[in-house]
Each structure stands twice: as C-alpha cells, then as structure tokens.
Amino acid sequence: NAGVMQNPRHLVRRRGQEARLRCSPMKGHSHVYWYRQLPEEGLKFMVYLQKENIIDESGMPKERFSAEFPKEGPSILRIQQVVRGDSAAYFCASSPRKVADTQYFGPGTRLTVL
Amino acid sequence: AQSVAQPEDQVNVAEGNPLTVKCTYSVSGNPYLFWYVQYPNRGLQFLLKYITGDNLVKGSYGFEAEFNKSQTSFHLKKPSALVSDSALYFCAVRDPNYGGSQGNLIFGKGTKLSVKP
C-alpha cells in the first residue's frame, strides 16, 4: 500500500514563473490537505479538498495560489508568478473520511525560487 | 483562537535516559491531539494520537504521550532514548468543533530532539 506521493521532490523556478505541485493520496483516502513549511517553522495549513470540492481554503494566500483535486488524477497546488518568498517545503497529507482520522504526509516538494 | 505551543526549541538527552518533549494547546472544545516526527529532508511521520478514552496513548517506536485536560498538555515521552530518535518533533491539534472546518491540523513550531551517545 503506497503512501502519499508527491512530485516533484525538488522544484526550481525563476521569479515570475509558474510552479505546479502534485499529490497523489493514499489508496482509499478521499481527503487531501496542503501545508507549507518555511525554514525553521512549523507547518501552516493552506487548503483542504475532497474530490472536485474545496472544503476550506482559509490558509491560502488570496492571490497567485490555487488548488484542485479532480475526479481523476492527483491534487494540484498551483502557484502563479512565483516570488522568492514562496520558497518553502510544501507538504500534502491525506486521510480517510472521518474527522478523527490521522493525516498521513507525503515527502514534500521543496520549491526554490531564484 | 486555537493554538499549540512547544516551549522548547531543543531538547538534549543522553542515550538510554528518559525523554520528554512538551506540548500545550488551546482549543475551544475537546481536542484531537497528534504527534509527528520529521527527519531531515523528509515528510512527517505519524507517531500517535489522542481522540478519546485512556489519557495515556502508546505509539510507534516506543513513544507515548499523556493527555492532561486540566493542564491542557500532551507531552511526548519515551523511557529510554536512542540516538536514532534524534529528529524534529511536532505536536498538532484539531478542534472538531471549530467553525465550519473540521479538516486542518494546527502545528506547533517543533522541538529538535538531540540524543547523544
């Protein structure tokens, strides 16, 4: 049973380019969460999705950031016109249906903006 | 407001000694509490959680944590530390009654555990 998959593991972009981060949840998991970890800090919630629905995007910056979890395929976190401050590790987690269920994390995508 | 505090940035322990990593929380209702461990350049690995029931929770790799409602704490413990336990430890809380969102975890800033031989 494969765990949460994220790709790419490392992504380098120049300022103004777009970054696309992909997350495939564990088999049987229908809930996906995205978190961002800045250097020397804990993880900060960004967005919570179920298939074809955004449930909570209260942690997402208002501009340039978007997320989706289509009926088929992985969840995508998209950052348009990246800036240096977007450099961070982005982690995806998945869980089964219930609120009390554990979230299992992927290995993360480390985004570096030059 | 919901929050999690890990008061120690770093904990140093000699191998074989007991270890404690502290965590306190603030939520409006009954919390769901979690501990995760992060090794360098890796994702977070789940250690244990408290949802309800027995206040002492046992988890992976010999770790355990005790939920103390009166002190709003959920300290992580291990009777005998190993060098391989050296990593970054995160406490997290979810308040199922908070607003309209039941999804996200709120993390502490993390505590770096260093176990010396």
mmCIF file of C-alpha atoms in Angstrom:
data_model
loop_
_atom_site.group_PDB
_atom_site.id
_atom_site.type_symbol
_atom_site.label_atom_id
_atom_site.label_comp_id
_atom_site.label_asym_id
_atom_site.label_seq_id
_atom_site.Cartn_x
_atom_site.Cartn_y
_atom_site.Cartn_z
ATOM 1 C CA ASN A 1 0.000 0.000 0.000
ATOM 2 C CA ALA A 2 1.888 3.013 -1.271
ATOM 3 C CA GLY A 3 1.941 6.096 0.874
ATOM 4 C CA VAL A 4 1.191 9.641 -0.143
ATOM 5 C CA MET A 5 3.135 10.509 -3.284
ATOM 6 C CA GLN A 6 4.351 13.963 -4.167
ATOM 7 C CA ASN A 7 6.224 15.159 -7.202
ATOM 8 C CA PRO A 8 8.469 16.698 -7.999
ATOM 9 C CA ARG A 9 10.554 16.380 -4.845
ATOM 10 C CA HIS A 10 12.564 19.454 -5.745
ATOM 11 C CA LEU A 11 11.468 22.298 -7.988
ATOM 12 C CA VAL A 12 13.456 25.350 -9.004
ATOM 13 C CA ARG A 13 11.711 28.297 -10.601
ATOM 14 C CA ARG A 14 12.698 31.817 -11.531
ATOM 15 C CA ARG A 15 10.659 34.736 -10.319
ATOM 16 C CA GLY A 16 7.519 35.144 -12.398
ATOM 17 C CA GLN A 17 7.274 31.515 -13.493
ATOM 18 C CA GLU A 18 4.557 29.071 -12.506
ATOM 19 C CA ALA A 19 5.002 26.174 -10.100
ATOM 20 C CA ARG A 20 2.810 23.061 -10.175
ATOM 21 C CA LEU A 21 2.999 20.632 -7.290
ATOM 22 C CA ARG A 22 1.289 17.253 -7.468
ATOM 23 C CA CYS A 23 -0.045 14.998 -4.747
ATOM 24 C CA SER A 24 -1.493 11.501 -5.012
ATOM 25 C CA PRO A 25 -3.242 10.455 -1.792
ATOM 26 C CA MET A 26 -3.027 7.044 -0.226
ATOM 27 C CA LYS A 27 -5.323 4.460 -1.733
ATOM 28 C CA GLY A 28 -8.787 4.778 -0.295
ATOM 29 C CA HIS A 29 -8.253 8.290 1.023
ATOM 30 C CA SER A 30 -10.652 10.922 -0.231
ATOM 31 C CA HIS A 31 -9.424 13.936 1.731
ATOM 32 C CA VAL A 32 -6.327 15.938 0.796
ATOM 33 C CA TYR A 33 -4.632 18.745 2.711
ATOM 34 C CA TRP A 34 -1.815 21.051 1.681
ATOM 35 C CA TYR A 35 0.593 22.618 4.174
ATOM 36 C CA ARG A 36 3.564 24.924 3.780
ATOM 37 C CA GLN A 37 6.702 24.809 5.910
ATOM 38 C CA LEU A 38 9.003 27.794 5.943
ATOM 39 C CA PRO A 39 12.576 27.352 7.209
ATOM 40 C CA GLU A 40 12.786 26.920 10.988
ATOM 41 C CA GLU A 41 8.995 26.959 11.316
ATOM 42 C CA GLY A 42 6.167 24.522 11.776
ATOM 43 C CA LEU A 43 3.675 23.590 9.117
ATOM 44 C CA LYS A 44 0.940 26.031 8.198
ATOM 45 C CA PHE A 45 -2.359 24.844 6.777
ATOM 46 C CA MET A 46 -3.207 26.059 3.299
ATOM 47 C CA VAL A 47 -6.178 24.188 1.855
ATOM 48 C CA TYR A 48 -8.384 21.152 2.406
ATOM 49 C CA LEU A 49 -10.012 19.387 -0.542
ATOM 50 C CA GLN A 50 -12.180 16.435 -1.321
ATOM 51 C CA LYS A 51 -12.738 15.109 -4.825
ATOM 52 C CA GLU A 52 -13.872 18.040 -7.009
ATOM 53 C CA ASN A 53 -14.515 20.235 -3.959
ATOM 54 C CA ILE A 54 -12.556 22.787 -1.983
ATOM 55 C CA ILE A 55 -13.717 22.413 1.609
ATOM 56 C CA ASP A 56 -11.540 25.004 3.332
ATOM 57 C CA GLU A 57 -9.063 27.384 1.717
ATOM 58 C CA SER A 58 -8.707 29.721 4.664
ATOM 59 C CA GLY A 59 -4.934 29.291 4.698
ATOM 60 C CA MET A 60 -4.356 30.053 1.052
ATOM 61 C CA PRO A 61 -2.908 33.418 0.015
ATOM 62 C CA LYS A 62 -5.568 35.440 -1.771
ATOM 63 C CA GLU A 63 -3.616 35.822 -4.981
ATOM 64 C CA ARG A 64 -1.489 33.582 -7.194
ATOM 65 C CA PHE A 65 -2.269 30.341 -5.306
ATOM 66 C CA SER A 66 -4.894 27.798 -6.322
ATOM 67 C CA ALA A 67 -5.594 24.136 -5.667
ATOM 68 C CA GLU A 68 -7.711 21.419 -7.175
ATOM 69 C CA PHE A 69 -8.482 17.758 -6.647
ATOM 70 C CA PRO A 70 -10.150 16.481 -9.809
ATOM 71 C CA LYS A 71 -12.306 13.401 -10.113
ATOM 72 C CA GLU A 72 -9.418 11.638 -11.809
ATOM 73 C CA GLY A 73 -5.755 12.227 -11.130
ATOM 74 C CA PRO A 74 -3.702 13.867 -8.422
ATOM 75 C CA SER A 75 -4.352 17.002 -6.442
ATOM 76 C CA ILE A 76 -2.528 20.033 -7.832
ATOM 77 C CA LEU A 77 -1.255 23.065 -5.959
ATOM 78 C CA ARG A 78 -0.523 25.821 -8.429
ATOM 79 C CA ILE A 79 1.483 28.946 -7.736
ATOM 80 C CA GLN A 80 1.479 31.573 -10.452
ATOM 81 C CA GLN A 81 4.148 34.263 -10.868
ATOM 82 C CA VAL A 82 6.295 32.892 -8.074
ATOM 83 C CA VAL A 83 8.282 35.207 -5.838
ATOM 84 C CA ARG A 84 11.262 34.482 -3.601
ATOM 85 C CA GLY A 85 9.009 34.390 -0.548
ATOM 86 C CA ASP A 86 7.265 31.337 -1.986
ATOM 87 C CA SER A 87 10.422 29.283 -1.400
ATOM 88 C CA ALA A 88 9.428 26.630 1.104
ATOM 89 C CA ALA A 89 8.629 22.968 1.539
ATOM 90 C CA TYR A 90 5.083 22.105 0.526
ATOM 91 C CA PHE A 91 3.574 19.022 2.093
ATOM 92 C CA CYS A 92 0.482 17.147 1.118
ATOM 93 C CA ALA A 93 -1.419 14.897 3.511
ATOM 94 C CA SER A 94 -4.361 12.570 3.032
ATOM 95 C CA SER A 95 -6.870 10.891 5.293
ATOM 96 C CA PRO A 96 -9.955 8.694 5.091
ATOM 97 C CA ARG A 97 -13.377 10.143 5.688
ATOM 98 C CA LYS A 98 -13.678 10.729 9.383
ATOM 99 C CA VAL A 99 -12.593 13.919 11.162
ATOM 100 C CA ALA A 100 -10.698 11.953 13.780
ATOM 101 C CA ASP A 101 -8.669 10.110 11.203
ATOM 102 C CA THR A 102 -4.944 10.527 11.050
ATOM 103 C CA GLN A 103 -3.437 12.595 8.266
ATOM 104 C CA TYR A 104 -0.576 10.849 6.501
ATOM 105 C CA PHE A 105 2.027 13.060 4.915
ATOM 106 C CA GLY A 106 3.941 12.826 1.700
ATOM 107 C CA PRO A 107 7.693 13.511 1.413
ATOM 108 C CA GLY A 108 7.118 17.101 0.341
ATOM 109 C CA THR A 109 8.125 19.289 -2.575
ATOM 110 C CA ARG A 110 10.921 21.737 -1.904
ATOM 111 C CA LEU A 111 10.368 24.829 -4.008
ATOM 112 C CA THR A 112 13.250 27.199 -4.587
ATOM 113 C CA VAL A 113 12.601 30.487 -6.326
ATOM 114 C CA LEU A 114 15.681 32.138 -7.806
ATOM 115 C CA ALA B 1 -8.228 31.111 18.939
ATOM 116 C CA GLN B 2 -6.734 27.691 18.523
ATOM 117 C CA SER B 3 -3.024 27.305 19.154
ATOM 118 C CA VAL B 4 -0.300 24.848 20.025
ATOM 119 C CA ALA B 5 2.841 25.680 21.982
ATOM 120 C CA GLN B 6 6.055 23.717 22.132
ATOM 121 C CA PRO B 7 8.029 25.725 24.679
ATOM 122 C CA GLU B 8 11.409 24.151 23.973
ATOM 123 C CA ASP B 9 13.187 24.724 20.686
ATOM 124 C CA GLN B 10 15.638 21.955 21.517
ATOM 125 C CA VAL B 11 15.868 19.067 23.954
ATOM 126 C CA ASN B 12 19.169 17.307 24.621
ATOM 127 C CA VAL B 13 19.199 13.832 26.147
ATOM 128 C CA ALA B 14 21.827 11.175 26.708
ATOM 129 C CA GLU B 15 21.180 7.809 25.116
ATOM 130 C CA GLY B 16 19.385 5.481 27.493
ATOM 131 C CA ASN B 17 17.845 8.298 29.532
ATOM 132 C CA PRO B 18 14.147 9.113 29.521
ATOM 133 C CA LEU B 19 12.998 11.937 27.283
ATOM 134 C CA THR B 20 10.089 14.367 27.386
ATOM 135 C CA VAL B 21 9.039 16.774 24.653
ATOM 136 C CA LYS B 22 6.455 19.252 25.881
ATOM 137 C CA CYS B 23 3.272 20.424 24.202
ATOM 138 C CA THR B 24 0.402 22.574 25.412
ATOM 139 C CA TYR B 25 -2.673 23.549 23.459
ATOM 140 C CA SER B 26 -5.562 25.959 23.413
ATOM 141 C CA VAL B 27 -8.858 24.991 21.775
ATOM 142 C CA SER B 28 -12.468 25.756 22.496
ATOM 143 C CA GLY B 29 -13.734 22.189 22.745
ATOM 144 C CA ASN B 30 -12.389 18.694 23.188
ATOM 145 C CA PRO B 31 -9.233 18.433 21.128
ATOM 146 C CA TYR B 32 -7.850 15.779 18.879
ATOM 147 C CA LEU B 33 -4.092 15.704 19.517
ATOM 148 C CA PHE B 34 -1.270 14.312 17.405
ATOM 149 C CA TRP B 35 2.492 13.885 17.460
ATOM 150 C CA TYR B 36 4.576 13.672 14.300
ATOM 151 C CA VAL B 37 8.314 13.252 13.746
ATOM 152 C CA GLN B 38 10.298 14.725 10.872
ATOM 153 C CA TYR B 39 13.724 13.518 9.847
ATOM 154 C CA PRO B 40 15.953 15.826 7.748
ATOM 155 C CA ASN B 41 14.598 16.455 4.244
ATOM 156 C CA ARG B 42 11.716 14.072 4.824
ATOM 157 C CA GLY B 43 7.993 14.330 5.339
ATOM 158 C CA LEU B 44 6.222 13.972 8.657
ATOM 159 C CA GLN B 45 5.707 10.525 10.115
ATOM 160 C CA PHE B 46 2.754 9.879 12.395
ATOM 161 C CA LEU B 47 3.686 8.758 15.918
ATOM 162 C CA LEU B 48 0.465 8.726 17.939
ATOM 163 C CA LYS B 49 -2.825 10.473 18.572
ATOM 164 C CA TYR B 50 -5.372 11.101 21.301
ATOM 165 C CA ILE B 51 -9.032 11.227 20.359
ATOM 166 C CA THR B 52 -10.841 9.963 23.438
ATOM 167 C CA GLY B 53 -10.524 7.347 26.157
ATOM 168 C CA ASP B 54 -7.392 6.462 28.102
ATOM 169 C CA ASN B 55 -5.251 9.516 28.763
ATOM 170 C CA LEU B 56 -2.040 7.572 28.142
ATOM 171 C CA VAL B 57 -1.552 6.859 24.476
ATOM 172 C CA LYS B 58 1.091 4.500 23.135
ATOM 173 C CA GLY B 59 2.530 4.961 19.678
ATOM 174 C CA SER B 60 5.278 3.975 17.296
ATOM 175 C CA TYR B 61 8.941 3.360 18.184
ATOM 176 C CA GLY B 62 8.252 3.112 21.924
ATOM 177 C CA PHE B 63 6.859 6.638 22.253
ATOM 178 C CA GLU B 64 3.879 7.511 24.409
ATOM 179 C CA ALA B 65 2.037 10.681 25.340
ATOM 180 C CA GLU B 66 -0.233 11.667 28.190
ATOM 181 C CA PHE B 67 -3.285 13.835 27.695
ATOM 182 C CA ASN B 68 -3.843 16.140 30.676
ATOM 183 C CA LYS B 69 -7.044 18.104 30.300
ATOM 184 C CA SER B 70 -6.604 20.292 33.385
ATOM 185 C CA GLN B 71 -3.144 21.389 32.255
ATOM 186 C CA THR B 72 -4.086 21.373 28.556
ATOM 187 C CA SER B 73 -0.944 19.406 27.825
ATOM 188 C CA PHE B 74 0.021 16.449 25.665
ATOM 189 C CA HIS B 75 3.685 15.759 26.422
ATOM 190 C CA LEU B 76 5.568 13.156 24.399
ATOM 191 C CA LYS B 77 7.682 10.684 26.353
ATOM 192 C CA LYS B 78 9.966 7.732 25.912
ATOM 193 C CA PRO B 79 11.517 5.732 28.768
ATOM 194 C CA SER B 80 14.894 5.169 27.094
ATOM 195 C CA ALA B 81 16.135 7.406 24.271
ATOM 196 C CA LEU B 82 18.035 6.172 21.242
ATOM 197 C CA VAL B 83 20.472 8.127 19.080
ATOM 198 C CA SER B 84 18.186 7.319 16.149
ATOM 199 C CA ASP B 85 15.376 9.253 17.877
ATOM 200 C CA SER B 86 17.208 12.483 17.040
ATOM 201 C CA ALA B 87 14.808 14.438 14.817
ATOM 202 C CA LEU B 88 12.291 17.276 14.776
ATOM 203 C CA TYR B 89 9.059 16.586 16.669
ATOM 204 C CA PHE B 90 5.784 18.343 16.019
ATOM 205 C CA CYS B 91 2.690 18.463 18.177
ATOM 206 C CA ALA B 92 -0.586 19.192 16.378
ATOM 207 C CA VAL B 93 -4.200 19.762 17.353
ATOM 208 C CA ARG B 94 -7.502 19.626 15.578
ATOM 209 C CA ASP B 95 -10.647 21.113 17.106
ATOM 210 C CA PRO B 96 -13.593 19.303 15.522
ATOM 211 C CA ASN B 97 -15.993 21.969 16.756
ATOM 212 C CA TYR B 98 -14.128 24.964 15.375
ATOM 213 C CA GLY B 99 -16.104 26.999 12.908
ATOM 214 C CA GLY B 100 -17.067 25.229 9.733
ATOM 215 C CA SER B 101 -13.790 23.496 9.117
ATOM 216 C CA GLN B 102 -13.043 20.116 10.547
ATOM 217 C CA GLY B 103 -10.053 19.387 8.429
ATOM 218 C CA ASN B 104 -6.871 21.152 9.189
ATOM 219 C CA LEU B 105 -4.243 20.488 11.802
ATOM 220 C CA ILE B 106 -2.637 23.301 13.750
ATOM 221 C CA PHE B 107 1.027 22.614 14.383
ATOM 222 C CA GLY B 108 3.464 23.771 16.999
ATOM 223 C CA LYS B 109 6.788 25.173 15.842
ATOM 224 C CA GLY B 110 8.575 21.929 16.523
ATOM 225 C CA THR B 111 11.164 20.735 19.021
ATOM 226 C CA LYS B 112 14.521 19.464 17.898
ATOM 227 C CA LEU B 113 15.485 16.368 19.867
ATOM 228 C CA SER B 114 19.174 15.548 20.075
ATOM 229 C CA VAL B 115 20.185 12.238 21.641
ATOM 230 C CA LYS B 116 23.905 11.871 22.318
ATOM 231 C CA PRO B 117 25.659 8.510 22.716
#
